[in-house]
Coordinates of C-alpha atoms in Angstrom, one line a residue:
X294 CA 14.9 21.6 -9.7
X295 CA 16.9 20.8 -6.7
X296 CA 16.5 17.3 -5.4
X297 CA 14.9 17.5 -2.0
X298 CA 16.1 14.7 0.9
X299 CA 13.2 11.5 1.4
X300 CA 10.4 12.3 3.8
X301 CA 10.7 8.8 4.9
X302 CA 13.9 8.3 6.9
X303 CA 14.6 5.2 8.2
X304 CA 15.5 6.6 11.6
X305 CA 12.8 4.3 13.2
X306 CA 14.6 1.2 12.4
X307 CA 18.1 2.5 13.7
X308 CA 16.5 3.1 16.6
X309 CA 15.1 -0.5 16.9
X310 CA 18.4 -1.8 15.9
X311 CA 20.3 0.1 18.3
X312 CA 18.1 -0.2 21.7
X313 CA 15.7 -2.9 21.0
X314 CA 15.7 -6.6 22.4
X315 CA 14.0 -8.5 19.7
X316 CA 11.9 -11.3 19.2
X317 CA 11.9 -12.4 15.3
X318 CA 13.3 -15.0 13.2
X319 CA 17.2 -14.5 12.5
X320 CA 16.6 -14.5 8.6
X321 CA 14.1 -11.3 9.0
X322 CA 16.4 -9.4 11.4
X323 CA 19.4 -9.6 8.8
X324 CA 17.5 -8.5 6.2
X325 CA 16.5 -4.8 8.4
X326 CA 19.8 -4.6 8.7
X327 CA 20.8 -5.3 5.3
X328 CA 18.1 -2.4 4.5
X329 CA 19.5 0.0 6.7
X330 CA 22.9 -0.5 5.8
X331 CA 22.3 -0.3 2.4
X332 CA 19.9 3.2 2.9
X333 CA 16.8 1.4 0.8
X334 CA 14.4 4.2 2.1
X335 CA 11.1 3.8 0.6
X336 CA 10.4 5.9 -2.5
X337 CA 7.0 5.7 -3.1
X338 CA 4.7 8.6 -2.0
X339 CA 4.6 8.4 1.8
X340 CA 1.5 10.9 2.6
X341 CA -0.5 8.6 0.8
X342 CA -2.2 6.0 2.5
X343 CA -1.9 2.4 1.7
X344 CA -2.6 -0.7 2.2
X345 CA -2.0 -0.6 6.1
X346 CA -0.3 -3.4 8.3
X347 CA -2.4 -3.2 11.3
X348 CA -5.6 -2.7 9.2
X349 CA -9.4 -4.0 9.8
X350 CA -11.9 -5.2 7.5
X351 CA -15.8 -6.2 8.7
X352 CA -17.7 -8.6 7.1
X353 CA -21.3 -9.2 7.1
X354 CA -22.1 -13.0 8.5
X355 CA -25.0 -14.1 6.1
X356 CA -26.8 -16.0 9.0
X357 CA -27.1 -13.8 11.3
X358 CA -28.4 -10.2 10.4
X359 CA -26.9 -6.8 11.5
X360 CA -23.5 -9.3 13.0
X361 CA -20.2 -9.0 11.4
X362 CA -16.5 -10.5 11.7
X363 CA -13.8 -8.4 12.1
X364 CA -10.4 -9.5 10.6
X365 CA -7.8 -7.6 11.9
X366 CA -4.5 -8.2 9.7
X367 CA -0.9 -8.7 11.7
X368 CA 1.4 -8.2 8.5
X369 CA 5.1 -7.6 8.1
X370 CA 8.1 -7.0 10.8
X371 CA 6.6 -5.6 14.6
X372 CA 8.2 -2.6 14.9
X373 CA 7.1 -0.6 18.1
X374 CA 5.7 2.6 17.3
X375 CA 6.6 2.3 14.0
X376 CA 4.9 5.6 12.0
X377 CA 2.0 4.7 9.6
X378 CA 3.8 5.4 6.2
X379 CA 6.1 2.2 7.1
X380 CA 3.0 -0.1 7.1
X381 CA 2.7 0.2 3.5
X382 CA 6.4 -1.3 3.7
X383 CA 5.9 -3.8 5.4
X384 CA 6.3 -3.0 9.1
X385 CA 3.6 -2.7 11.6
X386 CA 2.8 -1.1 14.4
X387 CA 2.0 -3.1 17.8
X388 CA 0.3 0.1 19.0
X389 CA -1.9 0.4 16.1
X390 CA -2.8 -3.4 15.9
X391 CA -3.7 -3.1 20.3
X392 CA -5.7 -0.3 19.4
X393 CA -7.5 -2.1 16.4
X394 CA -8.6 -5.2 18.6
X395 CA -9.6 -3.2 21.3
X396 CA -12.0 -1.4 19.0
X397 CA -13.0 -4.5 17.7
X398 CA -13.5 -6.5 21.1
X399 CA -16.2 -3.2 22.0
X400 CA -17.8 -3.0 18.9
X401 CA -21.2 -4.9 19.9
X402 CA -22.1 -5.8 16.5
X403 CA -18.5 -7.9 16.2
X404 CA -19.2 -11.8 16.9
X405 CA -15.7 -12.8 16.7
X406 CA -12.7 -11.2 15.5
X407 CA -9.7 -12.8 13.0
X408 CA -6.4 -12.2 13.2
X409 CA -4.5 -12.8 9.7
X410 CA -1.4 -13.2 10.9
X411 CA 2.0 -13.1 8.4
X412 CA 5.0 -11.8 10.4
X413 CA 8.1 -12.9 11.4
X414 CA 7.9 -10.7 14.5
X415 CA 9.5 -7.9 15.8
X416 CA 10.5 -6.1 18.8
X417 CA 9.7 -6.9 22.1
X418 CA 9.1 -3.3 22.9
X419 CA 5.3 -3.0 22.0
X420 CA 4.5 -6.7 21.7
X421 CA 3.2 -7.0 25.9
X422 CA 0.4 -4.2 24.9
X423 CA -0.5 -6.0 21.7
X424 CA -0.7 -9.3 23.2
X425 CA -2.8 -7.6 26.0
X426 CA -5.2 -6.6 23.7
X427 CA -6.0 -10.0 22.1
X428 CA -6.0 -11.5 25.7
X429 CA -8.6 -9.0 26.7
X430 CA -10.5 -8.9 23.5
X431 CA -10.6 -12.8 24.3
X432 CA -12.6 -11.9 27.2
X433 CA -15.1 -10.2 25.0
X434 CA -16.0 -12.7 21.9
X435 CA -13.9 -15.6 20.5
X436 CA -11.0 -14.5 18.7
X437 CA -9.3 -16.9 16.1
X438 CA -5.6 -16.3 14.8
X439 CA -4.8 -17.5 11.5
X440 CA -1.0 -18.4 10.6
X441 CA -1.1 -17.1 6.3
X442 CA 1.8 -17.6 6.1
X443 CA 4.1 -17.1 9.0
X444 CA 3.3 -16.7 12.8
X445 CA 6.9 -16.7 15.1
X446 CA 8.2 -15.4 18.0
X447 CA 6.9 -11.7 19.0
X448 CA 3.7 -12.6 16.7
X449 CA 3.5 -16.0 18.1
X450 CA 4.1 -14.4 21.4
X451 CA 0.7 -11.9 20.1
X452 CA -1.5 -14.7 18.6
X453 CA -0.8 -16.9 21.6
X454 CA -3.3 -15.2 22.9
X455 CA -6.5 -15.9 20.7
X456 CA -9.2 -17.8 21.6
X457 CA -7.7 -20.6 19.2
X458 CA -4.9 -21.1 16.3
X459 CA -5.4 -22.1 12.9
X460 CA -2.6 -22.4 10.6
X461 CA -2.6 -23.1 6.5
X462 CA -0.9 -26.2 5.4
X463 CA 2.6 -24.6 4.7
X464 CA 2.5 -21.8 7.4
X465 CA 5.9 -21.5 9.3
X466 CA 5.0 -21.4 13.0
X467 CA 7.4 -21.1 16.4
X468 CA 10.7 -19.5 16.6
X469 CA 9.7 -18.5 20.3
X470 CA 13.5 -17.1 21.9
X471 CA 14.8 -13.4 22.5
X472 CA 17.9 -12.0 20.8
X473 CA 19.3 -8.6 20.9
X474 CA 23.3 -7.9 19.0
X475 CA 25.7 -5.6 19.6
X476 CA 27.9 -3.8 16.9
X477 CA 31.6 -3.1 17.4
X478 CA 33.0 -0.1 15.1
X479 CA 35.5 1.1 17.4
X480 CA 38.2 -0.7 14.9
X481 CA 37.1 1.1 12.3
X482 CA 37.0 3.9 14.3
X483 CA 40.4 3.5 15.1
X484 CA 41.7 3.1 11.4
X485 CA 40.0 6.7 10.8
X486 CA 41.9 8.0 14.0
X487 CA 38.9 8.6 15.6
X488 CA 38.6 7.8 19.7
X489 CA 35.4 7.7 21.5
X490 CA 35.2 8.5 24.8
X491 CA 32.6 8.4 27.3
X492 CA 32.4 9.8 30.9
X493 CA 29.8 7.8 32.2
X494 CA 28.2 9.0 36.2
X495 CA 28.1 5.4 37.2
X496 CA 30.3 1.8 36.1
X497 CA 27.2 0.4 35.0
X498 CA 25.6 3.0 33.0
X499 CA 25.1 3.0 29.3
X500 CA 27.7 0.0 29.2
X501 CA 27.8 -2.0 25.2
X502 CA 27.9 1.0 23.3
X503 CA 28.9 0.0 19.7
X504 CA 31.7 2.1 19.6
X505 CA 33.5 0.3 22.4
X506 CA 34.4 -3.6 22.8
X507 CA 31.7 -5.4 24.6
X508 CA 32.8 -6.2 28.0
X509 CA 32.3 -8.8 30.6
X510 CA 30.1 -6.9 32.5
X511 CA 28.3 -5.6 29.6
X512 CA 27.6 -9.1 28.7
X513 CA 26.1 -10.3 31.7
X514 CA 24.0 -7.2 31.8
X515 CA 22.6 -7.8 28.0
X516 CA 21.8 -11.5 28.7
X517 CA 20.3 -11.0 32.3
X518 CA 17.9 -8.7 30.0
X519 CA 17.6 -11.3 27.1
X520 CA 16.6 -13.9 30.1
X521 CA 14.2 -11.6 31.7
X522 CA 12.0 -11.1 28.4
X523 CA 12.4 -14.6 27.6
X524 CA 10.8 -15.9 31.1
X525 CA 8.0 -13.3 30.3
X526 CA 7.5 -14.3 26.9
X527 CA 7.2 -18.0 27.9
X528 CA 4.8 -17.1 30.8
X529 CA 2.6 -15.4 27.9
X530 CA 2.4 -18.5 25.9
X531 CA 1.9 -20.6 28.7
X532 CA -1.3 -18.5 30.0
X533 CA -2.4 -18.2 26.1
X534 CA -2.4 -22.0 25.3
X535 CA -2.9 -23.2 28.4
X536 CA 0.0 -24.9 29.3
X537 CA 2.8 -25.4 32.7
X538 CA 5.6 -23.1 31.6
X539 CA 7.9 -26.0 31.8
X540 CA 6.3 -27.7 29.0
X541 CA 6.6 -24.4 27.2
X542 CA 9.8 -24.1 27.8
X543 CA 11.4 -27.7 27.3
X544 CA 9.3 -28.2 24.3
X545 CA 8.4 -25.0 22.7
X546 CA 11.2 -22.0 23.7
X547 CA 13.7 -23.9 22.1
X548 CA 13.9 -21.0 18.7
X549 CA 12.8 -24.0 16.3
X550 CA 9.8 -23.3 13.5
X551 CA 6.9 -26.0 13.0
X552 CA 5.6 -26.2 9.7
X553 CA 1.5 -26.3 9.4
X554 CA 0.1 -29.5 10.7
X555 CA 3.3 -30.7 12.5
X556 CA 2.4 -27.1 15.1
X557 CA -0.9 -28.9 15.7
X558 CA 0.9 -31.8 16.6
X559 CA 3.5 -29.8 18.9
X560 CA 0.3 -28.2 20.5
X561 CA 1.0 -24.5 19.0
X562 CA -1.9 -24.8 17.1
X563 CA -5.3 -26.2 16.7
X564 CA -7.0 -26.9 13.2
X565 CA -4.7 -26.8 9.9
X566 CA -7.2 -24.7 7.2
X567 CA -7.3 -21.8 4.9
X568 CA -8.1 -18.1 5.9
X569 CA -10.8 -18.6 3.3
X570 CA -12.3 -21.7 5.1
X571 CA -11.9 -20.1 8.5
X572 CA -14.0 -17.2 7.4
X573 CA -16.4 -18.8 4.9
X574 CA -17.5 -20.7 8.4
X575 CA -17.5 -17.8 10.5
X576 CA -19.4 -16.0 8.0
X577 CA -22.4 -18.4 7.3
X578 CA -20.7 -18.7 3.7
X579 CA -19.5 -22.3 4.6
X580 CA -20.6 -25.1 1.9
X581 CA -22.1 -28.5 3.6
X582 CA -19.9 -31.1 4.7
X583 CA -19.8 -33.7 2.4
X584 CA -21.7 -36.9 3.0
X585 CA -19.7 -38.8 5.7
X586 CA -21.6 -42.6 4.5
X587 CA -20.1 -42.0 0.9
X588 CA -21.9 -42.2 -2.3
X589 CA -25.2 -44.3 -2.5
X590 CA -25.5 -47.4 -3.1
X591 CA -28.7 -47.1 -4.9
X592 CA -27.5 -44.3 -7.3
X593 CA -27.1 -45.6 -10.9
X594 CA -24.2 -43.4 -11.9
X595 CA -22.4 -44.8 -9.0
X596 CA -20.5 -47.5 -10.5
X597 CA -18.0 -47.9 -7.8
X598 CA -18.6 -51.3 -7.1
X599 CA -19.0 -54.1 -10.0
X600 CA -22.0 -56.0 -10.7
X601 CA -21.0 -59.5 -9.5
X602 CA -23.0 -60.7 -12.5
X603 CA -20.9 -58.7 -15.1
X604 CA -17.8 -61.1 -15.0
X605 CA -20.0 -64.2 -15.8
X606 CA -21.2 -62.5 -18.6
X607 CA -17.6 -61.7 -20.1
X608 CA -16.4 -64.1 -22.8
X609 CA -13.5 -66.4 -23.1
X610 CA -12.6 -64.4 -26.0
X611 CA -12.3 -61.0 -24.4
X612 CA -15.5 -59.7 -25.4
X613 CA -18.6 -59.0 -23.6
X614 CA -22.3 -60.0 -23.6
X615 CA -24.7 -57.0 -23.4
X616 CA -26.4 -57.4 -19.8
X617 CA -30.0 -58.4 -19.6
X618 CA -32.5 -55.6 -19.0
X619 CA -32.7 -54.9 -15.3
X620 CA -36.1 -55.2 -13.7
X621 CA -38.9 -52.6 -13.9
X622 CA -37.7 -48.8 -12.3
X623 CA -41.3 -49.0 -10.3
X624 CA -40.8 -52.3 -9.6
X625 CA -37.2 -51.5 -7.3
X626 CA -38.1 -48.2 -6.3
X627 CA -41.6 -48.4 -4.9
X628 CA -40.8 -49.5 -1.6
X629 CA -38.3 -46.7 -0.8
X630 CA -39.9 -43.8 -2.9
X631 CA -42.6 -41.7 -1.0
X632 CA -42.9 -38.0 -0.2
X633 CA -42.7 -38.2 3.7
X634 CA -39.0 -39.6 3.1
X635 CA -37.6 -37.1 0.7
X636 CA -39.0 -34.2 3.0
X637 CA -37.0 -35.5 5.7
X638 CA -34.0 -35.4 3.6
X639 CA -34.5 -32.2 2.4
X640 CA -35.3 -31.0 6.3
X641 CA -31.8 -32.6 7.6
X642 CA -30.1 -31.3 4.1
X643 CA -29.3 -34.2 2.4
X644 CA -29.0 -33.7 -1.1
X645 CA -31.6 -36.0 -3.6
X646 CA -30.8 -38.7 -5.7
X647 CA -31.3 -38.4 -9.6
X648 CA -34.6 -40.8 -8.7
X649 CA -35.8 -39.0 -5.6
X650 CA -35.0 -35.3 -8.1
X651 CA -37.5 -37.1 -10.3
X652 CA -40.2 -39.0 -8.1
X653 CA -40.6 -35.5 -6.4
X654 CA -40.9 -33.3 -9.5
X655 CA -43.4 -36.0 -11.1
X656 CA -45.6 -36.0 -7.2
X657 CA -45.1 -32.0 -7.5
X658 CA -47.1 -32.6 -11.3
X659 CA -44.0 -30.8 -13.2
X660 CA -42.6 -31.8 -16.1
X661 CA -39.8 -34.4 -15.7
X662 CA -36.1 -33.0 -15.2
X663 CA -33.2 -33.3 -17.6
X664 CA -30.8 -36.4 -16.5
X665 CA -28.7 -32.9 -15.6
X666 CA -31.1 -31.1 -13.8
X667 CA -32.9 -32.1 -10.5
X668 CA -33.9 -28.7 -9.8
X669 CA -37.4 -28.2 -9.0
X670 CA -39.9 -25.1 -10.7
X671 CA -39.4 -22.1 -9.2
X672 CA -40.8 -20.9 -5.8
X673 CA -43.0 -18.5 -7.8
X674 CA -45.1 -21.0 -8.7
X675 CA -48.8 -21.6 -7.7
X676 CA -48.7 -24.3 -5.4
X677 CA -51.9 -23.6 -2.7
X678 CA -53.8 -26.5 -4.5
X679 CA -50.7 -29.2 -3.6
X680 CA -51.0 -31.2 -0.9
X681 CA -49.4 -30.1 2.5
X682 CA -46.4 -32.7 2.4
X683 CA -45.6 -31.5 -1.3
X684 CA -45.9 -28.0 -0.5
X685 CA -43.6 -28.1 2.2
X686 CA -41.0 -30.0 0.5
X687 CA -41.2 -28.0 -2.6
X688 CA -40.8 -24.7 -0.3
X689 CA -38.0 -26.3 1.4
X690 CA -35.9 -27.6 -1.5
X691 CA -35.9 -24.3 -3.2
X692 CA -35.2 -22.2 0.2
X693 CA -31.5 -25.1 0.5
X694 CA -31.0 -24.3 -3.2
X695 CA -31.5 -20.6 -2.4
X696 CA -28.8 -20.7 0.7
X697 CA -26.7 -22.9 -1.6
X698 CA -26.4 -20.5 -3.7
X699 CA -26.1 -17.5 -1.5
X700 CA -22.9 -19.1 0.3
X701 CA -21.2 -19.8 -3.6
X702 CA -21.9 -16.1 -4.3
X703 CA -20.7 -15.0 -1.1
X704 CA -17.4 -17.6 -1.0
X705 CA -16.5 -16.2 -4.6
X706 CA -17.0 -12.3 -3.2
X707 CA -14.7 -13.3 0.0
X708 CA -12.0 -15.0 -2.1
X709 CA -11.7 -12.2 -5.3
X710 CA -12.1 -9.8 -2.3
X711 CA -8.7 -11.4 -1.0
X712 CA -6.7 -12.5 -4.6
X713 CA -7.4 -8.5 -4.7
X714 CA -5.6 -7.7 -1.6
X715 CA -2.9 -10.0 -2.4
X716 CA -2.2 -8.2 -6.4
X717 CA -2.7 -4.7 -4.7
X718 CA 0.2 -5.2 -2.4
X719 CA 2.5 -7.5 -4.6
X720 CA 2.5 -4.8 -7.7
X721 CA 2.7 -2.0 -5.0
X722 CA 5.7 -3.7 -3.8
X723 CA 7.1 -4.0 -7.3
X724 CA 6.2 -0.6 -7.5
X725 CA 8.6 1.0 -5.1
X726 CA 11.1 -2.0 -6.2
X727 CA 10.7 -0.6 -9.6
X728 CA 11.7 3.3 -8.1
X729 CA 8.1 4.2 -8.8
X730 CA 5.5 5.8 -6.4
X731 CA 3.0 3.1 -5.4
X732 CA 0.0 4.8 -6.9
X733 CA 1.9 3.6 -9.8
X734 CA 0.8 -0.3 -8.9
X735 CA -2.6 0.1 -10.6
X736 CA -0.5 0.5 -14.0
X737 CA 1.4 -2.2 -13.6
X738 CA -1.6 -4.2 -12.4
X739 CA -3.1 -2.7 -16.0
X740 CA -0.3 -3.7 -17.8
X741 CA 0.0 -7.3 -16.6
X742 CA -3.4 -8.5 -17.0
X743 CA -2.8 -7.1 -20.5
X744 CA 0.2 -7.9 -21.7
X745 CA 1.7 -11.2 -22.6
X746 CA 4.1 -12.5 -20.3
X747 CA 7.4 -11.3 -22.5
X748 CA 5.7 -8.2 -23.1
X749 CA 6.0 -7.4 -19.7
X750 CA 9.0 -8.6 -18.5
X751 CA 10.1 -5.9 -21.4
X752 CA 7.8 -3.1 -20.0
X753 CA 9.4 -4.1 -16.3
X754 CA 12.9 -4.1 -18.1
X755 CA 12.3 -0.8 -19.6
X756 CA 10.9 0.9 -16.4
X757 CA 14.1 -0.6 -14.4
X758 CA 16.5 1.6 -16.8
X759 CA 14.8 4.7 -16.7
X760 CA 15.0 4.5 -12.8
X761 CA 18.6 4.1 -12.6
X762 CA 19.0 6.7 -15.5
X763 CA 17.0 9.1 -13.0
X764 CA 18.4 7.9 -9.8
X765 CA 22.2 8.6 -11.9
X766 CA 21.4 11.9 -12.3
X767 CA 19.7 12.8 -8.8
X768 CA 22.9 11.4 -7.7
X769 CA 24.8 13.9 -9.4
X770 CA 22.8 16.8 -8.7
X771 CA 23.4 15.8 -4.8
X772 CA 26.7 15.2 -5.1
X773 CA 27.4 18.6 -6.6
X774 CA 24.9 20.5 -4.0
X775 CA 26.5 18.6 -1.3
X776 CA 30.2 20.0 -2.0
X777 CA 28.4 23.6 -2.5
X778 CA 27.0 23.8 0.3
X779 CA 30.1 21.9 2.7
X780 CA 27.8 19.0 3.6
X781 CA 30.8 16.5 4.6
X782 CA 28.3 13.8 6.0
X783 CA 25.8 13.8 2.8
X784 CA 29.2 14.1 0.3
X785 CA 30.4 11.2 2.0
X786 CA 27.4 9.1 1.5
X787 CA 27.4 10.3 -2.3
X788 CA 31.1 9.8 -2.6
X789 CA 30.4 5.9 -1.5
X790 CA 27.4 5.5 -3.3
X791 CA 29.6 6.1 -6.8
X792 CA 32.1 3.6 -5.6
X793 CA 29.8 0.9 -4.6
X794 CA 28.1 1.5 -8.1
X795 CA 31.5 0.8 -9.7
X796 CA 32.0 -2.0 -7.5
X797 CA 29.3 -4.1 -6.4
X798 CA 31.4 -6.1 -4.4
X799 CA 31.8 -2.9 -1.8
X800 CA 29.8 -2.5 1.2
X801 CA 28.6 0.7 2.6
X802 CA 31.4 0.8 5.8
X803 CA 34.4 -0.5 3.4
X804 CA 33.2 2.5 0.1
X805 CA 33.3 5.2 3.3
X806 CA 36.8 3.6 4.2
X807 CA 38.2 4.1 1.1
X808 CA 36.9 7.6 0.3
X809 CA 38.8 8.5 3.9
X810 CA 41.8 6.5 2.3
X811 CA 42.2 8.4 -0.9
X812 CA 41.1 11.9 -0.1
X813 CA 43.4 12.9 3.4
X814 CA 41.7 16.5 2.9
X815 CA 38.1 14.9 3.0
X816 CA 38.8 13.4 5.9
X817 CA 40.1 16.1 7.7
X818 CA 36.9 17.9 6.8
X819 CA 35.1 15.0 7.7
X820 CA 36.5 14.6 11.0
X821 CA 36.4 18.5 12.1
X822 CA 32.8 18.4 11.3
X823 CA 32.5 15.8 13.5
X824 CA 34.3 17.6 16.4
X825 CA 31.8 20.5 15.7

């Protein structure tokens, strides 16, 4: 079968490369160009539909029917316009994510919306209609932005614009700047005797073209544009959070990264928390606080604080004299223990005592509760011949434990819902890593929660060899249909590809430089086709 050429190209992020001003962290933009300059083109299956960048997912709110939140996920490098097979790669489309707010700022049964935010950001191109769309959807309903686990400059510039900011304890947060490059080749140009000339219809026009040296006037023109995106990217933040643009400026626009709660302190954020927690609240899922007053005092298994009388009682000798028995139960509790006082607990939803557990089932005539169990009978029993006060507290104690347990159950949905996501796209990514198509993730999902850990580390191992084995001999089936058919530019890239196999220490640029070098005729075809 002849091997046909990948229906992904990476021709989208050349063009970002080339013409886009950027606003990401300088560790992400090296590593798009260390993709494209290695020609790591996705493998996997690319009409198939993945787990999208710029997605949506609506979740019920369990206290308030027919309403639901919409989270609306801001994952992986901005890339503007970026097609929807590359979200499944980790870029994402501004366009798309506008497009998803907006639909989600209309949509009358949507109470607030979520951003999940992990990007490093992007290009600006695309990034102004995006954070448009959270600034208008912020017109509409409260929108949150949630830093999990990395929120900086164009997606800073994006989430700047929510309602509020919540970041996780160890999310990166900041790098607010604008940065563009530009590539020089014409040396290498020159060592392959090739001179590029251009006849431009004005001085100014298309000047820093990488195959010339950057001039003066090229300069000035690329930072007056790096300094006009920068004053509009501070003006955005300023509006978002609030702020003078001079603060934003001198304290914020400075490129640095804040990690979790130091960005509240900074004022980039407003509450450290977990996704989970942010939508377990926004959700009616949330658990009770906890009791601000502490554990109480007249709770026997709180042994906190010492009896004063226990120390008298302790013998020179190290030992200890049993305690004398404390006074009657009836005797300490009868002032405090009466039905109007529990109902009021249960009303405001304090939780009971062991005592109260058992005063309350012994007014309520059950039997009395393990030392485990404070839980009343079940609401299904008779109780129109119980007084009103026990009837009412007995209804509202079972309708708390009821919600109690309707938030646990919902909590534990929300968070396996999310560990899902999380394995769905980490074996997908090992997946394409592995030169497998990414339906292929639910095998290796299969194969990990079955195997022992050595076990598949060896199945990995094995799958690794077979895809260089496979890659090998597509290599040479292109290599040889590529000099058959006089394709100089895809014999060149085969040609470098063998060398930079036998030589790891080669780049791309320097194994095309040596192919030239060592094969004069190549080069001369090489070069006509260019001409052509």
């Amino acid at each position: 079968m002849t091997p046909t050429r990948s229906p992904t190209p990476l021709n989208f992020l050349a063009r970002a490369l080339t013409h886009e001003a950027w606003g990401i962290t300088p560790d992400a933009l090296d590593g798009l160009r260390h993709t494209l300059d290695a020609g790591q083109a996705p493998t996997g299956d690319a009409s198939r539909p993945g787990e999208l960048s710029a997605a949506t997912t609506f979740l019920p709110r369990l206290d308030v029917v027919g309403q639901r939140v919409a989270v609306v996920t801001l994952h992986g490098t901005v890339i503007s316009r970026a097609p929807e097979w590359a979200e499944t790669y980790g870029y994402v489309s501004p366009q798309a994510f506008a497009r998803s707010v907006i639909t989600a700022a209309d949509d009358p049964s949507v109470t607030t919306i979520v951003l999940s935010c992990d990007s490093p950001g992007g290009t600006v191109s695309g990034t102004v209609e995006a954070a448009e769309a959270v600034a208008y959807a912020r017109t509409r309903k409260p929108v949150v932005a949630v830093a999990s686990d990395t929120m900086c400059s164009a997606a800073y510039w994006i989430c700047s614009q929510a309602t509020r900011i919540v970041v996780t304890p160890t999310a990166i947060v900041g790098s607010i700047g604008v940065i563009t490059s530009h590539t020089d080749v014409s040396g290498y140009y020159s060592q392959l005797g090739v001179v590029v000339t251009y006849i431009r219809s004005a001085v100014r026009k298309a000047l820093g073209q990488p195959t010339e040296k950057l001039t003066e006037t090229a300069l000035a023109e690329r930072q007056a544009l790096v300094d006009s995106i920068h004053a509009q990217f501070v003006a955005a933040v300023a509006a978002g959070r609030g702020k003078p643009a001079g603060t934003v400026t001198s304290r914020w626009a400075t490129g640095q990264v804040w990690v979790g709660g130091e960005a509240v302190t900074a004022g980039l954020a407003d509450r450290v928390a977990s996704l989970s927690t942010v939508l377990a609240e926004l959700t009616g899922n949330a658990a009770p606080p906890p009791d601000p007053t502490g554990p109480d005092p007249d709770d026997p298994e709180d042994d906190s604080e010492e009896d004063p009388t226990a120390r008298a009682r302790t013998s020179s000798a190290g030992g200890s004299v049993p305690p004398a028995d404390p006074p009657p139960h009836s005797a300490q509790e009868a002032p405090r223990m009466n039905i109007h006082a529990i109902t009021v607990k249960l009303q405001q939803g304090e939780p009971l005592t062991a005592e109260e557990g058992t005063f309350l089932a012994a007014h309520l005539g059950q039997a009395e509760p393990q030392a485990t169990d404070t839980t009343p009978a079940p609401a299904a029993q008779d109780t129109s011949a119980w007084p009103a006060e026990a009837r009412a507290a007995f209804e509202s104690m079972n309708a708390r434990l009821n919600a109690t347990e309707n938030r646990a159950t919902a909590a534990e949905q929300a968070a396996a819902a999310e560990r899902d996501i999380r394995l769905k796209g980490h074996f997908e990514a090992r997946a394409v890593t592995l030169g497998q198509p990414v339906a292929f993730a639910a095998t290796l999902r299969a194969a990990h929660d079955k195997l022992s850990p050595d076990e598949y580390d060896a199945y990995e191992n094995a799958l690794k060899v077979g895809a260089q084995a496979v890659s090998g001999l597509l290599q040479e089936r292109g290599t040889a249909t590529a000099q058959a058919s006089g394709d100089v530019y895809a014999e060149l890239g085969t040609r470098a590809k063998t060398l930079m196999a036998a030589d790891a220490r080669l780049t791309l640029a320097d194994a095309q430089k040596q192919v030239m070098a060592t094969d004069p005729a190549f080069a001369h075809r090489y070069h006509a086709a260019l001409r052509h």
